[in-house]
Structure formats: C-alpha cells, structure tokens
PDB file of C-alpha atoms in Angstrom:
ATOM      1  CA  MET A  59     111.432 134.267-191.109  1.00  0.00           C
ATOM      2  CA  TRP A  60     110.643 131.090-192.996  1.00  0.00           C
ATOM      3  CA  ALA A  61     108.673 127.711-192.424  1.00  0.00           C
ATOM      4  CA  ILE A  62     109.588 124.292-194.142  1.00  0.00           C
ATOM      5  CA  SER A  63     106.472 122.893-195.842  1.00  0.00           C
ATOM      6  CA  GLY A  64     107.949 119.269-196.036  1.00  0.00           C
ATOM      7  CA  ALA A  65     111.132 117.423-196.324  1.00  0.00           C
ATOM      8  CA  TYR A  66     111.062 117.417-200.332  1.00  0.00           C
ATOM      9  CA  THR A  67     109.633 120.892-200.672  1.00  0.00           C
ATOM     10  CA  ALA A  68     111.200 124.316-201.162  1.00  0.00           C
ATOM     11  CA  ALA A  69     111.091 126.746-198.083  1.00  0.00           C
ATOM     12  CA  VAL A  70     108.232 129.273-198.301  1.00  0.00           C
ATOM     13  CA  PRO A  71     108.001 132.558-196.665  1.00  0.00           C
ATOM     14  CA  VAL A  72     105.387 133.046-193.850  1.00  0.00           C
ATOM     15  CA  ASP A  73     103.056 135.909-194.166  1.00  0.00           C
ATOM     16  CA  ARG A  74     104.059 138.215-191.192  1.00  0.00           C
ATOM     17  CA  MET A  75     100.725 139.743-190.843  1.00  0.00           C
ATOM     18  CA  LEU A  76      98.840 136.536-190.922  1.00  0.00           C
ATOM     19  CA  ALA A  77     101.389 135.329-188.467  1.00  0.00           C
ATOM     20  CA  ASN A  78     100.560 138.038-185.731  1.00  0.00           C
ATOM     21  CA  LEU A  79      96.825 138.260-186.531  1.00  0.00           C
ATOM     22  CA  ASP A  80      94.200 136.307-184.332  1.00  0.00           C
ATOM     23  CA  LEU A  81      92.187 134.779-187.165  1.00  0.00           C
ATOM     24  CA  ASN A  82      89.093 134.593-184.626  1.00  0.00           C
ATOM     25  CA  LEU A  83      88.869 138.172-185.474  1.00  0.00           C
ATOM     26  CA  LEU A  84      87.591 137.258-189.056  1.00  0.00           C
ATOM     27  CA  VAL A  85      84.558 135.473-187.337  1.00  0.00           C
ATOM     28  CA  THR A  86      83.942 138.551-185.482  1.00  0.00           C
ATOM     29  CA  LEU A  87      84.412 140.948-188.420  1.00  0.00           C
ATOM     30  CA  ASP A  88      82.146 138.952-190.507  1.00  0.00           C
ATOM     31  CA  ALA A  89      79.136 139.034-187.908  1.00  0.00           C
ATOM     32  CA  LEU A  90      79.832 142.756-187.261  1.00  0.00           C
ATOM     33  CA  LEU A  91      79.416 143.463-190.740  1.00  0.00           C
ATOM     34  CA  ARG A  92      76.330 141.549-191.071  1.00  0.00           C
ATOM     35  CA  GLU A  93      74.699 142.324-187.745  1.00  0.00           C
ATOM     36  CA  ARG A  94      75.756 145.925-187.537  1.00  0.00           C
ATOM     37  CA  ASN A  95      75.179 145.665-183.909  1.00  0.00           C
ATOM     38  CA  VAL A  96      77.734 144.694-180.967  1.00  0.00           C
ATOM     39  CA  THR A  97      75.103 142.968-178.708  1.00  0.00           C
ATOM     40  CA  ARG A  98      73.670 140.928-181.753  1.00  0.00           C
ATOM     41  CA  THR A  99      77.082 139.916-182.834  1.00  0.00           C
ATOM     42  CA  ALA A 100      77.913 138.752-179.341  1.00  0.00           C
ATOM     43  CA  GLU A 101      74.829 136.534-179.534  1.00  0.00           C
ATOM     44  CA  SER A 102      75.789 135.221-182.821  1.00  0.00           C
ATOM     45  CA  VAL A 103      79.329 134.500-182.316  1.00  0.00           C
ATOM     46  CA  GLY A 104      78.378 133.127-178.745  1.00  0.00           C
ATOM     47  CA  VAL A 105      80.680 135.527-176.574  1.00  0.00           C
ATOM     48  CA  SER A 106      80.134 138.304-174.183  1.00  0.00           C
ATOM     49  CA  GLN A 107      79.362 141.728-175.290  1.00  0.00           C
ATOM     50  CA  PRO A 108      82.774 143.266-174.029  1.00  0.00           C
ATOM     51  CA  ALA A 109      84.690 140.697-176.077  1.00  0.00           C
ATOM     52  CA  VAL A 110      83.191 141.797-179.080  1.00  0.00           C
ATOM     53  CA  SER A 111      83.763 145.229-178.262  1.00  0.00           C
ATOM     54  CA  ALA A 112      87.387 144.832-177.681  1.00  0.00           C
ATOM     55  CA  ALA A 113      87.412 142.630-180.758  1.00  0.00           C
ATOM     56  CA  LEU A 114      85.845 145.861-182.974  1.00  0.00           C
ATOM     57  CA  ALA A 115      88.612 148.130-181.146  1.00  0.00           C
ATOM     58  CA  ARG A 116      91.056 145.820-182.183  1.00  0.00           C
ATOM     59  CA  LEU A 117      89.905 145.524-185.790  1.00  0.00           C
ATOM     60  CA  ARG A 118      89.390 149.690-186.016  1.00  0.00           C
ATOM     61  CA  ARG A 119      92.900 149.890-185.089  1.00  0.00           C
ATOM     62  CA  HIS A 120      93.864 147.489-187.721  1.00  0.00           C
ATOM     63  CA  PHE A 121      92.176 148.834-190.445  1.00  0.00           C
ATOM     64  CA  GLY A 122      92.484 152.676-189.435  1.00  0.00           C
ATOM     65  CA  ASP A 123      88.543 152.927-189.957  1.00  0.00           C
ATOM     66  CA  PRO A 124      85.547 152.904-187.732  1.00  0.00           C
ATOM     67  CA  LEU A 125      84.038 150.449-189.820  1.00  0.00           C
ATOM     68  CA  LEU A 126      80.580 151.017-187.892  1.00  0.00           C
ATOM     69  CA  ALA A 127      79.411 154.575-188.144  1.00  0.00           C
ATOM     70  CA  ARG A 128      76.380 155.755-186.008  1.00  0.00           C
ATOM     71  CA  ALA A 129      73.552 156.924-188.111  1.00  0.00           C
ATOM     72  CA  GLY A 130      70.543 158.203-185.603  1.00  0.00           C
ATOM     73  CA  ASN A 131      70.042 154.997-183.387  1.00  0.00           C
ATOM     74  CA  ARG A 132      71.671 152.514-185.548  1.00  0.00           C
ATOM     75  CA  TYR A 133      74.862 151.850-187.204  1.00  0.00           C
ATOM     76  CA  GLU A 134      75.798 151.792-190.844  1.00  0.00           C
ATOM     77  CA  LEU A 135      78.816 150.181-192.628  1.00  0.00           C
ATOM     78  CA  THR A 136      81.595 152.852-193.936  1.00  0.00           C
ATOM     79  CA  PRO A 137      82.630 152.477-197.444  1.00  0.00           C
ATOM     80  CA  LEU A 138      85.702 150.446-196.228  1.00  0.00           C
ATOM     81  CA  ALA A 139      83.483 148.073-194.341  1.00  0.00           C
ATOM     82  CA  ALA A 140      81.176 147.649-197.050  1.00  0.00           C
ATOM     83  CA  GLN A 141      84.013 146.359-199.429  1.00  0.00           C
ATOM     84  CA  LEU A 142      85.023 144.031-196.431  1.00  0.00           C
ATOM     85  CA  LEU A 143      81.541 142.659-196.215  1.00  0.00           C
ATOM     86  CA  ALA A 144      82.026 141.185-199.743  1.00  0.00           C
ATOM     87  CA  LEU A 145      85.356 139.405-198.998  1.00  0.00           C
ATOM     88  CA  THR A 146      84.456 137.972-195.213  1.00  0.00           C
ATOM     89  CA  GLY A 147      82.125 135.347-196.338  1.00  0.00           C
ATOM     90  CA  PRO A 148      84.562 133.822-199.276  1.00  0.00           C
ATOM     91  CA  ALA A 149      87.526 134.076-196.707  1.00  0.00           C
ATOM     92  CA  LEU A 150      85.667 132.082-194.057  1.00  0.00           C
ATOM     93  CA  ALA A 151      84.773 129.498-196.488  1.00  0.00           C
ATOM     94  CA  GLY A 152      88.274 129.119-197.602  1.00  0.00           C
ATOM     95  CA  VAL A 153      89.417 128.825-193.863  1.00  0.00           C
ATOM     96  CA  ARG A 154      86.484 126.204-193.383  1.00  0.00           C
ATOM     97  CA  ARG A 155      87.785 124.188-196.657  1.00  0.00           C
ATOM     98  CA  VAL A 156      91.553 123.982-195.236  1.00  0.00           C
ATOM     99  CA  PHE A 157      90.249 122.630-192.096  1.00  0.00           C
ATOM    100  CA  ASP A 158      87.755 120.149-193.685  1.00  0.00           C
ATOM    101  CA  VAL A 159      90.435 118.371-195.387  1.00  0.00           C
ATOM    102  CA  THR A 160      91.288 115.068-194.306  1.00  0.00           C
ATOM    103  CA  PRO A 161      93.814 112.133-195.363  1.00  0.00           C
ATOM    104  CA  ASP A 162      90.622 110.025-196.147  1.00  0.00           C
ATOM    105  CA  PHE A 163      86.740 110.694-196.495  1.00  0.00           C
ATOM    106  CA  ASP A 164      83.767 108.377-195.168  1.00  0.00           C
ATOM    107  CA  PRO A 165      80.860 110.131-196.385  1.00  0.00           C
ATOM    108  CA  SER A 166      78.733 108.150-193.872  1.00  0.00           C
ATOM    109  CA  ASN A 167      80.255 109.654-190.774  1.00  0.00           C
ATOM    110  CA  VAL A 168      80.966 113.138-191.599  1.00  0.00           C
ATOM    111  CA  GLU A 169      79.690 116.836-191.117  1.00  0.00           C
ATOM    112  CA  ARG A 170      80.526 119.205-193.823  1.00  0.00           C
ATOM    113  CA  GLU A 171      79.059 121.512-196.671  1.00  0.00           C
ATOM    114  CA  PHE A 172      79.703 121.307-200.422  1.00  0.00           C
ATOM    115  CA  THR A 173      79.221 124.454-202.180  1.00  0.00           C
ATOM    116  CA  VAL A 174      78.242 124.027-206.037  1.00  0.00           C
ATOM    117  CA  ILE A 175      77.846 127.254-208.088  1.00  0.00           C
ATOM    118  CA  THR A 176      74.987 126.393-210.727  1.00  0.00           C
ATOM    119  CA  SER A 177      72.449 128.069-213.027  1.00  0.00           C
ATOM    120  CA  ASP A 178      68.781 127.682-212.042  1.00  0.00           C
ATOM    121  CA  TYR A 179      68.614 125.313-214.949  1.00  0.00           C
ATOM    122  CA  ALA A 180      71.192 122.737-213.565  1.00  0.00           C
ATOM    123  CA  ALA A 181      69.654 123.230-210.087  1.00  0.00           C
ATOM    124  CA  THR A 182      66.302 122.311-211.265  1.00  0.00           C
ATOM    125  CA  VAL A 183      67.034 119.413-213.550  1.00  0.00           C
ATOM    126  CA  LEU A 184      70.150 117.780-211.703  1.00  0.00           C
ATOM    127  CA  GLY A 185      69.863 119.156-208.195  1.00  0.00           C
ATOM    128  CA  PRO A 186      66.862 116.906-206.949  1.00  0.00           C
ATOM    129  CA  ILE A 187      69.134 113.829-208.093  1.00  0.00           C
ATOM    130  CA  ILE A 188      72.138 115.107-206.219  1.00  0.00           C
ATOM    131  CA  SER A 189      70.482 116.145-203.066  1.00  0.00           C
ATOM    132  CA  ARG A 190      68.767 112.653-202.962  1.00  0.00           C
ATOM    133  CA  LYS A 191      71.978 110.649-203.424  1.00  0.00           C
ATOM    134  CA  LEU A 192      73.713 113.093-200.623  1.00  0.00           C
ATOM    135  CA  ALA A 193      71.220 112.296-198.283  1.00  0.00           C
ATOM    136  CA  ALA A 194      71.152 108.509-199.163  1.00  0.00           C
ATOM    137  CA  GLN A 195      75.101 108.206-198.739  1.00  0.00           C
ATOM    138  CA  ALA A 196      76.012 111.081-196.388  1.00  0.00           C
ATOM    139  CA  PRO A 197      73.490 112.039-194.132  1.00  0.00           C
ATOM    140  CA  GLY A 198      75.788 114.800-192.245  1.00  0.00           C
ATOM    141  CA  VAL A 199      76.562 116.747-195.644  1.00  0.00           C
ATOM    142  CA  ARG A 200      74.824 119.788-196.654  1.00  0.00           C
ATOM    143  CA  LEU A 201      74.612 120.934-200.067  1.00  0.00           C
ATOM    144  CA  ARG A 202      74.731 124.654-200.924  1.00  0.00           C
ATOM    145  CA  LEU A 203      73.711 125.868-204.278  1.00  0.00           C
ATOM    146  CA  GLN A 204      74.852 129.244-205.073  1.00  0.00           C
ATOM    147  CA  TRP A 205      73.589 130.805-208.340  1.00  0.00           C
ATOM    148  CA  THR A 206      75.940 131.461-211.281  1.00  0.00           C
ATOM    149  CA  THR A 207      76.443 135.108-212.167  1.00  0.00           C
ATOM    150  CA  PRO A 208      78.408 136.497-215.015  1.00  0.00           C
ATOM    151  CA  TYR A 209      81.204 137.813-212.573  1.00  0.00           C
ATOM    152  CA  THR A 210      81.746 134.209-211.024  1.00  0.00           C
ATOM    153  CA  VAL A 211      82.207 132.778-214.569  1.00  0.00           C
ATOM    154  CA  ASP A 212      84.456 135.705-215.737  1.00  0.00           C
ATOM    155  CA  HIS A 213      86.509 135.134-212.717  1.00  0.00           C
ATOM    156  CA  ALA A 214      86.075 131.425-212.417  1.00  0.00           C
ATOM    157  CA  ALA A 215      89.683 130.826-211.201  1.00  0.00           C
ATOM    158  CA  ASP A 216      89.248 133.075-208.093  1.00  0.00           C
ATOM    159  CA  THR A 217      85.616 131.856-207.675  1.00  0.00           C
ATOM    160  CA  LEU A 218      86.515 128.231-207.556  1.00  0.00           C
ATOM    161  CA  ARG A 219      88.973 128.656-204.596  1.00  0.00           C
ATOM    162  CA  THR A 220      86.191 129.034-202.186  1.00  0.00           C
ATOM    163  CA  ALA A 221      83.717 126.708-203.876  1.00  0.00           C
ATOM    164  CA  ASP A 222      83.602 123.066-204.542  1.00  0.00           C
ATOM    165  CA  GLY A 223      82.919 123.387-208.355  1.00  0.00           C
ATOM    166  CA  LEU A 224      80.676 125.085-210.791  1.00  0.00           C
ATOM    167  CA  LEU A 225      78.096 123.528-213.015  1.00  0.00           C
ATOM    168  CA  LEU A 226      78.355 124.854-216.411  1.00  0.00           C
ATOM    169  CA  PRO A 227      78.582 124.210-220.103  1.00  0.00           C
ATOM    170  CA  HIS A 228      81.302 123.943-222.350  1.00  0.00           C
ATOM    171  CA  GLY A 229      82.265 127.251-224.335  1.00  0.00           C
ATOM    172  CA  PHE A 230      83.103 129.460-221.258  1.00  0.00           C
ATOM    173  CA  LEU A 231      86.080 128.170-219.381  1.00  0.00           C
ATOM    174  CA  THR A 232      89.396 126.748-220.369  1.00  0.00           C
ATOM    175  CA  ASP A 233      92.534 125.539-218.613  1.00  0.00           C
ATOM    176  CA  ILE A 234      90.188 124.331-215.647  1.00  0.00           C
ATOM    177  CA  PRO A 235      89.728 120.663-214.638  1.00  0.00           C
ATOM    178  CA  TYR A 236      86.307 119.300-215.409  1.00  0.00           C
ATOM    179  CA  VAL A 237      84.184 116.117-215.919  1.00  0.00           C
ATOM    180  CA  ASP A 238      81.459 115.801-218.507  1.00  0.00           C
ATOM    181  CA  LEU A 239      78.143 115.266-216.967  1.00  0.00           C
ATOM    182  CA  TYR A 240      75.121 115.127-219.821  1.00  0.00           C
ATOM    183  CA  GLU A 241      74.083 116.841-222.853  1.00  0.00           C
ATOM    184  CA  ASP A 242      70.721 118.497-223.437  1.00  0.00           C
ATOM    185  CA  ARG A 243      69.312 120.336-226.634  1.00  0.00           C
ATOM    186  CA  TRP A 244      68.373 123.988-227.082  1.00  0.00           C
ATOM    187  CA  VAL A 245      64.728 124.566-227.998  1.00  0.00           C
ATOM    188  CA  CYS A 246      62.282 127.628-228.650  1.00  0.00           C
ATOM    189  CA  VAL A 247      59.372 128.211-226.534  1.00  0.00           C
ATOM    190  CA  VAL A 248      56.544 130.468-227.702  1.00  0.00           C
ATOM    191  CA  SER A 249      53.289 131.114-225.894  1.00  0.00           C
ATOM    192  CA  ALA A 250      50.735 128.340-226.142  1.00  0.00           C
ATOM    193  CA  ASP A 251      48.205 130.755-227.457  1.00  0.00           C
ATOM    194  CA  ASN A 252      50.524 132.395-230.163  1.00  0.00           C
ATOM    195  CA  ASP A 253      48.576 131.964-233.459  1.00  0.00           C
ATOM    196  CA  GLU A 254      51.296 133.759-235.466  1.00  0.00           C
ATOM    197  CA  VAL A 255      53.470 130.421-234.982  1.00  0.00           C
ATOM    198  CA  GLY A 256      52.651 127.176-236.307  1.00  0.00           C
ATOM    199  CA  PRO A 257      54.069 123.733-235.572  1.00  0.00           C
ATOM    200  CA  GLU A 258      57.565 125.030-236.720  1.00  0.00           C
ATOM    201  CA  LEU A 259      59.419 128.269-236.409  1.00  0.00           C
ATOM    202  CA  THR A 260      61.289 129.969-239.301  1.00  0.00           C
ATOM    203  CA  LEU A 261      64.423 132.069-239.384  1.00  0.00           C
ATOM    204  CA  ASP A 262      62.332 134.734-240.492  1.00  0.00           C
ATOM    205  CA  GLN A 263      60.257 134.645-237.354  1.00  0.00           C
ATOM    206  CA  LEU A 264      63.139 134.446-235.045  1.00  0.00           C
ATOM    207  CA  ALA A 265      64.320 137.604-236.493  1.00  0.00           C
ATOM    208  CA  GLU A 266      61.038 139.382-236.419  1.00  0.00           C
ATOM    209  CA  LEU A 267      59.631 138.373-233.232  1.00  0.00           C
ATOM    210  CA  PRO A 268      60.266 140.030-229.931  1.00  0.00           C
ATOM    211  CA  TRP A 269      62.561 137.730-227.388  1.00  0.00           C
ATOM    212  CA  VAL A 270      63.521 136.926-223.875  1.00  0.00           C
ATOM    213  CA  VAL A 271      67.125 136.408-223.612  1.00  0.00           C
ATOM    214  CA  LEU A 272      69.393 135.568-220.816  1.00  0.00           C
ATOM    215  CA  TYR A 273      71.986 138.385-219.420  1.00  0.00           C
ATOM    216  CA  ASN A 274      72.535 139.698-222.974  1.00  0.00           C
ATOM    217  CA  LEU A 275      76.256 140.482-221.971  1.00  0.00           C
ATOM    218  CA  ARG A 276      79.302 140.044-224.143  1.00  0.00           C
ATOM    219  CA  THR A 277      80.446 137.158-222.065  1.00  0.00           C
ATOM    220  CA  ALA A 278      77.362 136.089-220.566  1.00  0.00           C
ATOM    221  CA  PHE A 279      74.738 134.478-222.900  1.00  0.00           C
ATOM    222  CA  ALA A 280      73.017 131.382-224.047  1.00  0.00           C
ATOM    223  CA  PRO A 281      75.342 129.561-226.544  1.00  0.00           C
ATOM    224  CA  ALA A 282      72.579 128.778-228.981  1.00  0.00           C
ATOM    225  CA  ALA A 283      71.817 132.503-228.975  1.00  0.00           C
ATOM    226  CA  GLN A 284      75.327 133.249-229.903  1.00  0.00           C
ATOM    227  CA  GLN A 285      75.362 130.658-232.718  1.00  0.00           C
ATOM    228  CA  MET A 286      71.916 132.309-233.937  1.00  0.00           C
ATOM    229  CA  ARG A 287      73.640 135.637-233.909  1.00  0.00           C
ATOM    230  CA  MET A 288      76.865 134.089-235.896  1.00  0.00           C
ATOM    231  CA  LEU A 289      74.078 133.142-238.703  1.00  0.00           C
ATOM    232  CA  GLY A 290      73.125 136.582-239.027  1.00  0.00           C
ATOM    233  CA  ILE A 291      69.985 136.664-236.863  1.00  0.00           C
ATOM    234  CA  GLU A 292      70.017 139.394-234.176  1.00  0.00           C
ATOM    235  CA  PRO A 293      67.228 138.906-231.817  1.00  0.00           C
ATOM    236  CA  ARG A 294      64.936 141.975-231.020  1.00  0.00           C
ATOM    237  CA  VAL A 295      65.423 141.899-227.325  1.00  0.00           C
ATOM    238  CA  GLU A 296      62.343 142.850-225.278  1.00  0.00           C
ATOM    239  CA  VAL A 297      62.938 141.229-221.863  1.00  0.00           C
ATOM    240  CA  VAL A 298      66.523 140.323-220.259  1.00  0.00           C
ATOM    241  CA  ALA A 299      66.304 137.873-217.495  1.00  0.00           C
ATOM    242  CA  ASP A 300      69.022 136.748-214.832  1.00  0.00           C
ATOM    243  CA  GLY A 301      67.929 133.253-214.984  1.00  0.00           C
ATOM    244  CA  PHE A 302      66.278 130.531-216.955  1.00  0.00           C
ATOM    245  CA  LEU A 303      63.351 129.546-214.786  1.00  0.00           C
ATOM    246  CA  PRO A 304      61.194 132.781-215.340  1.00  0.00           C
ATOM    247  CA  MET A 305      61.848 132.863-219.114  1.00  0.00           C
ATOM    248  CA  PRO A 306      58.879 130.790-220.356  1.00  0.00           C
ATOM    249  CA  PHE A 307      56.718 132.630-218.006  1.00  0.00           C
ATOM    250  CA  LEU A 308      57.802 135.826-219.425  1.00  0.00           C
ATOM    251  CA  VAL A 309      56.990 134.169-223.111  1.00  0.00           C
ATOM    252  CA  ALA A 310      53.339 133.025-221.794  1.00  0.00           C
ATOM    253  CA  GLY A 311      50.684 135.254-223.265  1.00  0.00           C
ATOM    254  CA  THR A 312      52.895 137.518-225.482  1.00  0.00           C
ATOM    255  CA  ARG A 313      54.325 137.381-228.970  1.00  0.00           C
ATOM    256  CA  ARG A 314      57.645 136.860-227.203  1.00  0.00           C
ATOM    257  CA  VAL A 315      60.330 133.772-228.204  1.00  0.00           C
ATOM    258  CA  ALA A 316      63.064 132.307-225.933  1.00  0.00           C
ATOM    259  CA  LEU A 317      65.782 129.933-226.364  1.00  0.00           C
ATOM    260  CA  LEU A 318      65.628 127.067-223.443  1.00  0.00           C
ATOM    261  CA  GLN A 319      67.185 123.860-222.473  1.00  0.00           C
ATOM    262  CA  GLU A 320      64.572 120.882-223.562  1.00  0.00           C
ATOM    263  CA  ARG A 321      64.850 119.188-220.280  1.00  0.00           C
ATOM    264  CA  LEU A 322      63.967 122.471-218.564  1.00  0.00           C
ATOM    265  CA  ALA A 323      61.294 123.691-221.317  1.00  0.00           C
ATOM    266  CA  ARG A 324      59.401 120.501-220.882  1.00  0.00           C
ATOM    267  CA  ARG A 325      58.922 120.560-217.109  1.00  0.00           C
ATOM    268  CA  LEU A 326      57.844 124.186-217.579  1.00  0.00           C
ATOM    269  CA  ALA A 327      55.723 124.200-220.529  1.00  0.00           C
ATOM    270  CA  GLU A 328      52.369 123.418-219.050  1.00  0.00           C
ATOM    271  CA  PRO A 329      52.733 125.451-215.820  1.00  0.00           C
ATOM    272  CA  ALA A 330      53.815 128.287-217.804  1.00  0.00           C
ATOM    273  CA  GLY A 331      51.541 127.961-220.677  1.00  0.00           C
ATOM    274  CA  VAL A 332      54.212 127.727-223.316  1.00  0.00           C
ATOM    275  CA  ARG A 333      54.958 125.331-226.299  1.00  0.00           C
ATOM    276  CA  VAL A 334      58.170 123.692-226.939  1.00  0.00           C
ATOM    277  CA  LEU A 335      59.554 124.035-230.904  1.00  0.00           C
ATOM    278  CA  PRO A 336      62.466 122.690-232.244  1.00  0.00           C
ATOM    279  CA  CYS A 337      64.939 125.533-233.243  1.00  0.00           C
ATOM    280  CA  PRO A 338      64.955 126.091-237.068  1.00  0.00           C
ATOM    281  CA  PHE A 339      68.614 125.731-237.491  1.00  0.00           C
ATOM    282  CA  ASP A 340      71.231 122.966-236.391  1.00  0.00           C
ATOM    283  CA  VAL A 341      72.051 124.284-233.057  1.00  0.00           C
ATOM    284  CA  VAL A 342      74.969 122.922-231.136  1.00  0.00           C
ATOM    285  CA  PRO A 343      73.968 120.567-228.412  1.00  0.00           C
ATOM    286  CA  LEU A 344      74.571 121.957-224.694  1.00  0.00           C
ATOM    287  CA  ALA A 345      77.430 119.907-222.995  1.00  0.00           C
ATOM    288  CA  GLU A 346      77.021 120.362-219.170  1.00  0.00           C
ATOM    289  CA  ALA A 347      80.247 119.825-217.158  1.00  0.00           C
ATOM    290  CA  PHE A 348      81.234 120.059-213.439  1.00  0.00           C
ATOM    291  CA  TRP A 349      84.537 122.376-213.249  1.00  0.00           C
ATOM    292  CA  TRP A 350      86.498 122.536-210.351  1.00  0.00           C
ATOM    293  CA  HIS A 351      89.917 124.353-209.045  1.00  0.00           C
ATOM    294  CA  PRO A 352      93.191 122.025-209.526  1.00  0.00           C
ATOM    295  CA  ILE A 353      93.942 122.521-205.800  1.00  0.00           C
ATOM    296  CA  TYR A 354      91.139 120.058-205.064  1.00  0.00           C
ATOM    297  CA  ALA A 355      92.313 117.484-207.556  1.00  0.00           C
ATOM    298  CA  ASN A 356      92.993 114.858-205.106  1.00  0.00           C
ATOM    299  CA  ASP A 357      91.197 115.832-202.189  1.00  0.00           C
ATOM    300  CA  PRO A 358      89.187 112.762-201.084  1.00  0.00           C
ATOM    301  CA  ALA A 359      86.107 114.430-200.146  1.00  0.00           C
ATOM    302  CA  HIS A 360      86.085 116.239-203.491  1.00  0.00           C
ATOM    303  CA  VAL A 361      86.639 112.913-205.452  1.00  0.00           C
ATOM    304  CA  TRP A 362      83.803 111.551-204.008  1.00  0.00           C
ATOM    305  CA  LEU A 363      81.576 114.544-204.548  1.00  0.00           C
ATOM    306  CA  ARG A 364      82.661 114.367-208.525  1.00  0.00           C
ATOM    307  CA  GLY A 365      81.593 110.750-208.166  1.00  0.00           C
ATOM    308  CA  VAL A 366      78.176 111.530-206.904  1.00  0.00           C
ATOM    309  CA  LEU A 367      77.549 114.201-209.537  1.00  0.00           C
ATOM    310  CA  ALA A 368      78.713 111.827-212.260  1.00  0.00           C
ATOM    311  CA  SER A 369      76.114 109.228-210.822  1.00  0.00           C
ATOM    312  CA  ALA A 370      73.257 111.782-210.576  1.00  0.00           C
ATOM    313  CA  ALA A 371      74.094 112.741-214.434  1.00  0.00           C
ATOM    314  CA  ARG A 372      73.933 108.959-215.542  1.00  0.00           C
ATOM    315  CA  GLU A 373      70.383 108.700-213.394  1.00  0.00           C
ATOM    316  CA  LEU A 374      69.109 111.839-215.393  1.00  0.00           C
ATOM    317  CA  THR A 375      70.053 110.555-218.960  1.00  0.00           C
ATOM    318  CA  SER A 376      68.966 107.224-218.136  1.00  0.00           C
ATOM    319  CA  HIS A 377      65.215 108.554-217.160  1.00  0.00           C
ATOM    320  CA  GLN A 378      65.613 110.839-220.535  1.00  0.00           C
ATOM    321  CA  PRO A 379      67.461 109.028-223.084  1.00  0.00           C
ATOM    322  CA  GLY A 380      65.990 110.498-226.031  1.00  0.00           C
ATOM    323  CA  LEU A 381      67.520 114.027-224.806  1.00  0.00           C
TER     324      LEU A 381
END
C-alpha cells in the first residue's frame, strides 16, 4: 500500500498499523496511565465511562497487557504501562505539532504552545524577557519552559522532534541548526563570610577548597569546570547539584566554591549571601544559542519564535552591555 506525498516527491509506504489504528486511543491511553482510574479518565477526556472502558479493552488487546493492575482498592501500572507513560506525552506533543503547522503565521491571532528546553540559568536571565515579548505580540501563545537534563542533551536529535528548541551553550551539540543569542562570563562564587578568600582566588585555592558542581557527569558539566580540569585542577567535589539556581545557596556559609554564569551570579549574590569573584584563569566565555530540529527550519511559527528569542537576547545584552 502506497501514498504519494506530492507530485514531485517519491512514493512513501504507509504504516499499516497506524492506518488501522484510531489515534484517539493515544489521548485515552495517556490519560489512563496518568489517572490510573477509568472514572477520572472519562472526566479528563470528556467522554463517558463506558467509552473509556471500551478503549481500555482495545488497548489491552493491542498491547497484550492489562496495563492497569488492581492493588487493593486502587490500580497500579504494569511494567509495560510504566514504559508507555514515558512515551505518550512526547507522542501527543508530536501529533499536536503536526496539526499546528500552517502555511502562514499571525502571532496576534493564534492559540498554541511553544516548548523550549532550557537550563534554570537561561530561564532566569532570558525567560522573563521572552515571556513579556510573547504576551505583547501573541496573547494566545503559551510558553512551556522544560528543564534540560543530561539525557535531553545526549539525545538532542530525538528530543528536538517534540520541542521547539533547546537553549544551550556551544560545546555540546554538532550538526544541529542554531542561532547565537548572547555571551556570558563564568565567575567563581564564595560565601560572603569566607575569610580564607580575599578579593581574588588563586589556582591553589581552587584545588584546595571544596566544590559545588553541576551534574558532574562525563557528558554533563559546566564548560568552565572542564577547562579547569584541562589545566590540571581537579575540583574536590562536596555537593553535586542538578541546576544552577541552588548552587550559590549551597556555597553560602561554607568554605565551598562554585562556578556560575555572571548574569545569574550577580542576581543571586545578595539574596544567597555570596561574593562574586573573577576566575583565576583565562576562562572561555559562555556562548548561549538556540538549537532546533531541521524539520522546523521553514515552519513560519518557528521562524517567528526564533526572531522573538533573538530580540530578547538583544534586549538582555543592551541592558548589561559589559557582560
């Protein structure tokens, strides 16, 4: 069985399973796995309870698995259902994106959601400007900021199929389209009451003091920390954080030191009770960029979104030109 995708394109095979599958079942499956209750699923999806029960029966036949197993007076997910739960959300997001595509895009007269994967750092320094611009230009648009994880970066090609883009500095991705946004500097933060450290840190102190670091994984790290290791300084890690925002608070009141982006460090210095100091080595600047999947290169809505991000970055740097 074949379908012709266009007058000047090659014939492509139709997926027989999808052709025979009611994709409304995906919506019900996602709700069932989250609610684990037929009645609540019916309320969530907006259909009758018998309709959900019938859908559950079809899903059980399709997967050859009960999906929901009774445990006392409640239902729990089977191992297969737990695997499906991790897939249904991205699958629904992909379907939504297909039907959100239009030949042109009027931001003032559209309702849709943009998902941007970002660190808490970029969300804090750039997110407020982006959200203000979206509210002014496209009141019907929602912005979803989804946190970056080592997995999303390591599997960026797959991640970006179900998100509009990824805010990430250079040094992690290759062969993926991007637009440069702004630069920042890496700085060190120490507790405001740390008398061991004067106005400047030394390389010897970086080697001796305990550290708060980000992720501390082979493929997930702050680029400045990797550069420091290349200089022969291996940080003595005392605390590992999965985000930048808690790091200065984990430094405060201790002998610890951490590397942080200057824009974020200066915002948090006073509330966290830390001092911001220059790095005692010639650290490479952080170059923040917005990365997206090639399939969205010519999507009018996506082109507009990239313009909004670039405009937000220009506003950020105009307010802080020295960084």
